[in-house]
């Protein structure tokens, strides 16, 4: 019984790590420019497709494939910012959200048109996955890698934001974008960095997703991003700690629902998860860890 | 309307501290003070966009401290905004309608003709324009007309002359005089333009650092020592 | 229905949708999802290739096949209006997506024209309960694939099974596991647990933790789902040290399942599925796919290949009746003792009227390569009507 | 009770709705008289989508809050009406395990539609209580939650909704003429609401929440009103869907339909009823053209390649281009009567 509890807790942790990783990518962009980037899922998919391409042209070295996939995701994220999101940079959040939905739709269908509507096997990341025995518990190395990678990513991100000039500028930008511009830091550079980081996180997520699924298809990123988006919202819009918290909370919630709900209601898992999300939002409309805005007299 | 000792803090900073005011029908009260004196905060407290930490607000002897902004508006508190807040996707006429629809929810009868006011403020031939097409001066007027369409007991004007040239300011003064003489309401005006304020107000309250430091007739105020200190500095 | 005057045909859509009409061809309508959720069914690939093969040989009685194909985007409304369009163009049969929410209204409309819905891969049981009469499926319903897999499982000594069910694939993913369980219990086995999952699932660890919690370890797990989900399940079960068979339905019959064995040849040794037609190396289907590839018309996978059978069956019926009257063709199909098709030797609709009587293969793996484990009509099929 | 603040609003609403109705009826009549049989079905589907877009407009257009749950309310409308109207002997076959005696009664089409409208309207009201308390993105998230929850229930209460399987045997009640009449009625409702005193105040609040609050606009109440009215129109669209098709499943009431109808509204311009109608017409016809290209047709002897996914790309491109180039859609605040009655110079 203890084994079971430990096992499911570990599962919840690794589910949460994946959501947190993706949610962080969404949150960093949102915090800087208020954009809910639904096309983040397709950035993940680009990571997957680039692995497919690299495997097909006989790159066998896993390091090359990993670096290449992350690189592809970063380039894609920066490219999307330049092409689609820069024109709506100062528009309201709804315009940004709908633009992102549109971009997501275009990319999904481009994958379908240019590659295939069916899943394509990509097995080059299987090597990351082997069983590990911890006493009586067996877990997958992938779960550990994923949790560790997420924690590492968070740590590096915190260091970057606290120590580097660009990072400090980004933190300032998330509080008051105009001020940063007035200080002479180019908005383009700050935003491009935010997208590059989100692409980097998407690339890492892509590696773990592919390592587990062993296949890539056009809608690969849609569901994870929908969940991560929810995680972001629950944690608090644009709050990076909130995104991480929301991700792990959602992971726990999902595994918890599978464990708690009777099997005949297992299929309703999503309904329950989303109902909890709605309740949290009604309780705290800005999310759990939302940055509290100082209300001045300039209304 | 009466304010009873209201205070508001922002993260430890006293934005408004123990302010009491009273104003009646036909009065025009000027509210002046240096930047950050708490004038706009006071207006936001009166109209309900902010809630006071301490103190009560009465309108016609009714305690409205816990009322929501839209409820206060229907009871007769109308305002304009420091930064223009016109509805860009509505026509000029519809902008005014928004307020006159609200006035229908009130039991008070309208004791003036809205069309007349639209005429006085030179908006009659612009009524069907998109509000975005108005000049800055006309947008300022539109805000005042919109506020009047609420059939107010108290009209709060937050820097109505800001950004206007001398001519426009003069016209505005005349229009406000007309309002004072023809509409049964009290008016509170905030502005930096002391000449304008002195011209339209019959009573002036001076604020500094969230506190009322002086109150009285225009000529009394202009000779008040504390006021001079507040403006010029020590 | 409102009056309409076809002859005055400066129709608003004509410029968009006109399709050239040739005289004296065998027209078959395919309002099918080329895009969207159900695009992978793609029976049109096999149908097109088979039509090409037959046409290259001069057609049937000198008549050539003409396939009318348009994308529905996996939308029911579009499928229905396209059906109506194809019916007006005089098709002898309609092929559409294997889901009842589309097949039923499509069949109801086609009934007015006497036209039959001849579906290449539909295993849904609902279609055979007498809602519509003009429906024929080229394959056996799900209880047959479940029974075939279960009979093989029993022959391998499987006793305790875990069933994974989901409503996301209709009765195919919800009921098929239960039929499998019924046959296992009929053979003296036991259903340890039923667990729910959703499609897609990319991480099975919570369900696997549940399996490990069971009092006795399962000999087999049955799931009716799709790739790549099932591939993940197989690998995660192995990683978790659960040494049980994974049995499945035709959803596993996807080329991407084979790639699960890329790094470990033995990982698929205890994976098997009851499916619709033999797909191991050397099977008729593989030959057909090679032939199509040579024609420059690639047919990837079993679902697309099954489209060939529809065209073969129609060719048989056209030859038999000597014409293209849709009602006569349906009669011919339903009265034949044996109709030669491509993926198996022959099918017959004589006993069941609405679905094919054909052998049900069970496919497994040896060293990562597909092998045919059994291929027969199952003896005990659960009562499903 | 007064609906319009000024007679000018009424005249605009009336003439605008009349002109749009004329266009809508004309398209329908042209198809009825000149179209082929299958065109009737395509056009019927387009009318259903028009109802959805109008239902969406009533909330989104007047509040500027993105709603992504509309297909869920359409589905609720369709299913509730279907459960009521389907004959008992068919329900015994299709819903053998239905709880609460759902398979033991049948009602006439009108009562079924009324029950469906009442129940869906009530559900819209309840969810509205939550939605109107949130702002912007938060509200949009909750609409996504509603979509997922409703879809999940459709999918997994197969004893009532049949999930991905067919809920069949719904009698065909409507034909093209009926839906033309319903569409016209809904155009009037949506347009009257837009110009009504509620509509004007709501639009003010969507431009500037704080200022509207200070002008006496009860934003919560009005948003709730718009949300519920939108829900009712969406339920009606679902009823029309079920009453014509005869077979429904959970599948059509999910993300792909959400995006399709959203693109229609955005393209035309969500702030205007004229925009909603134009967007629906353009996307419906445009998609037919794109779908034709997708399958690799031969045009003028030229064989085009098969381009699957082209329609999805086109839909996405429409959304992105409109958002980037012309945020207010093709027409912005323009309404059709302004071509004829010069009440405003330019809006």
PDB file of C-alpha atoms in Angstrom, chain C residues 37-38 76 101 167-168, chain D residues 71-72 75-76 78-79 147 150-158 161-167 241 247-257:
ATOM      1  CA  UNK C  37      -9.726  13.450 -36.705  1.00  0.00           C
ATOM      2  CA  UNK C  38     -10.639  10.450 -38.873  1.00  0.00           C
ATOM      3  CA  UNK C  76     -21.127  14.823 -40.482  1.00  0.00           C
ATOM      4  CA  UNK C 101     -23.174   9.119 -36.289  1.00  0.00           C
ATOM      5  CA  UNK C 167     -15.774   5.799 -24.142  1.00  0.00           C
ATOM      6  CA  UNK C 168     -13.676   7.951 -26.425  1.00  0.00           C
TER       7      UNK C 168
ATOM      8  CA  UNK D  71     -20.591  24.682 -29.296  1.00  0.00           C
ATOM      9  CA  UNK D  72     -21.284  23.125 -25.901  1.00  0.00           C
ATOM     10  CA  UNK D  75     -24.874  20.535 -28.179  1.00  0.00           C
ATOM     11  CA  UNK D  76     -26.989  20.822 -25.033  1.00  0.00           C
ATOM     12  CA  UNK D  78     -29.573  19.564 -29.635  1.00  0.00           C
ATOM     13  CA  UNK D  79     -29.407  16.692 -27.156  1.00  0.00           C
ATOM     14  CA  UNK D 147     -16.672  23.245 -23.230  1.00  0.00           C
ATOM     15  CA  UNK D 150     -19.911  19.391 -21.310  1.00  0.00           C
ATOM     16  CA  UNK D 151     -18.032  17.434 -23.965  1.00  0.00           C
ATOM     17  CA  UNK D 152     -16.741  15.064 -21.335  1.00  0.00           C
ATOM     18  CA  UNK D 153     -20.278  14.439 -20.079  1.00  0.00           C
ATOM     19  CA  UNK D 154     -21.584  13.885 -23.617  1.00  0.00           C
ATOM     20  CA  UNK D 155     -18.773  11.438 -24.224  1.00  0.00           C
ATOM     21  CA  UNK D 156     -18.997   9.450 -21.032  1.00  0.00           C
ATOM     22  CA  UNK D 157     -22.674   9.348 -20.152  1.00  0.00           C
ATOM     23  CA  UNK D 158     -23.203   7.102 -23.136  1.00  0.00           C
ATOM     24  CA  UNK D 161     -25.900  10.878 -24.962  1.00  0.00           C
ATOM     25  CA  UNK D 162     -24.335   7.921 -26.780  1.00  0.00           C
ATOM     26  CA  UNK D 163     -20.912   9.635 -26.855  1.00  0.00           C
ATOM     27  CA  UNK D 164     -19.231   9.218 -30.192  1.00  0.00           C
ATOM     28  CA  UNK D 165     -21.895   6.787 -31.329  1.00  0.00           C
ATOM     29  CA  UNK D 166     -24.985   7.952 -33.109  1.00  0.00           C
ATOM     30  CA  UNK D 167     -28.037   9.262 -31.304  1.00  0.00           C
ATOM     31  CA  UNK D 241     -29.277  20.964 -36.131  1.00  0.00           C
ATOM     32  CA  UNK D 247     -28.732  11.856 -36.023  1.00  0.00           C
ATOM     33  CA  UNK D 248     -26.367  13.582 -33.622  1.00  0.00           C
ATOM     34  CA  UNK D 249     -23.252  12.674 -31.667  1.00  0.00           C
ATOM     35  CA  UNK D 250     -20.906  14.430 -29.278  1.00  0.00           C
ATOM     36  CA  UNK D 251     -18.299  14.886 -31.967  1.00  0.00           C
ATOM     37  CA  UNK D 252     -19.539  18.028 -33.784  1.00  0.00           C
ATOM     38  CA  UNK D 253     -19.835  20.059 -30.575  1.00  0.00           C
ATOM     39  CA  UNK D 254     -16.147  20.500 -29.846  1.00  0.00           C
ATOM     40  CA  UNK D 255     -13.045  22.474 -30.708  1.00  0.00           C
ATOM     41  CA  UNK D 256     -13.120  22.269 -34.507  1.00  0.00           C
ATOM     42  CA  UNK D 257     -16.655  23.659 -34.630  1.00  0.00           C
TER      43      UNK D 257
END
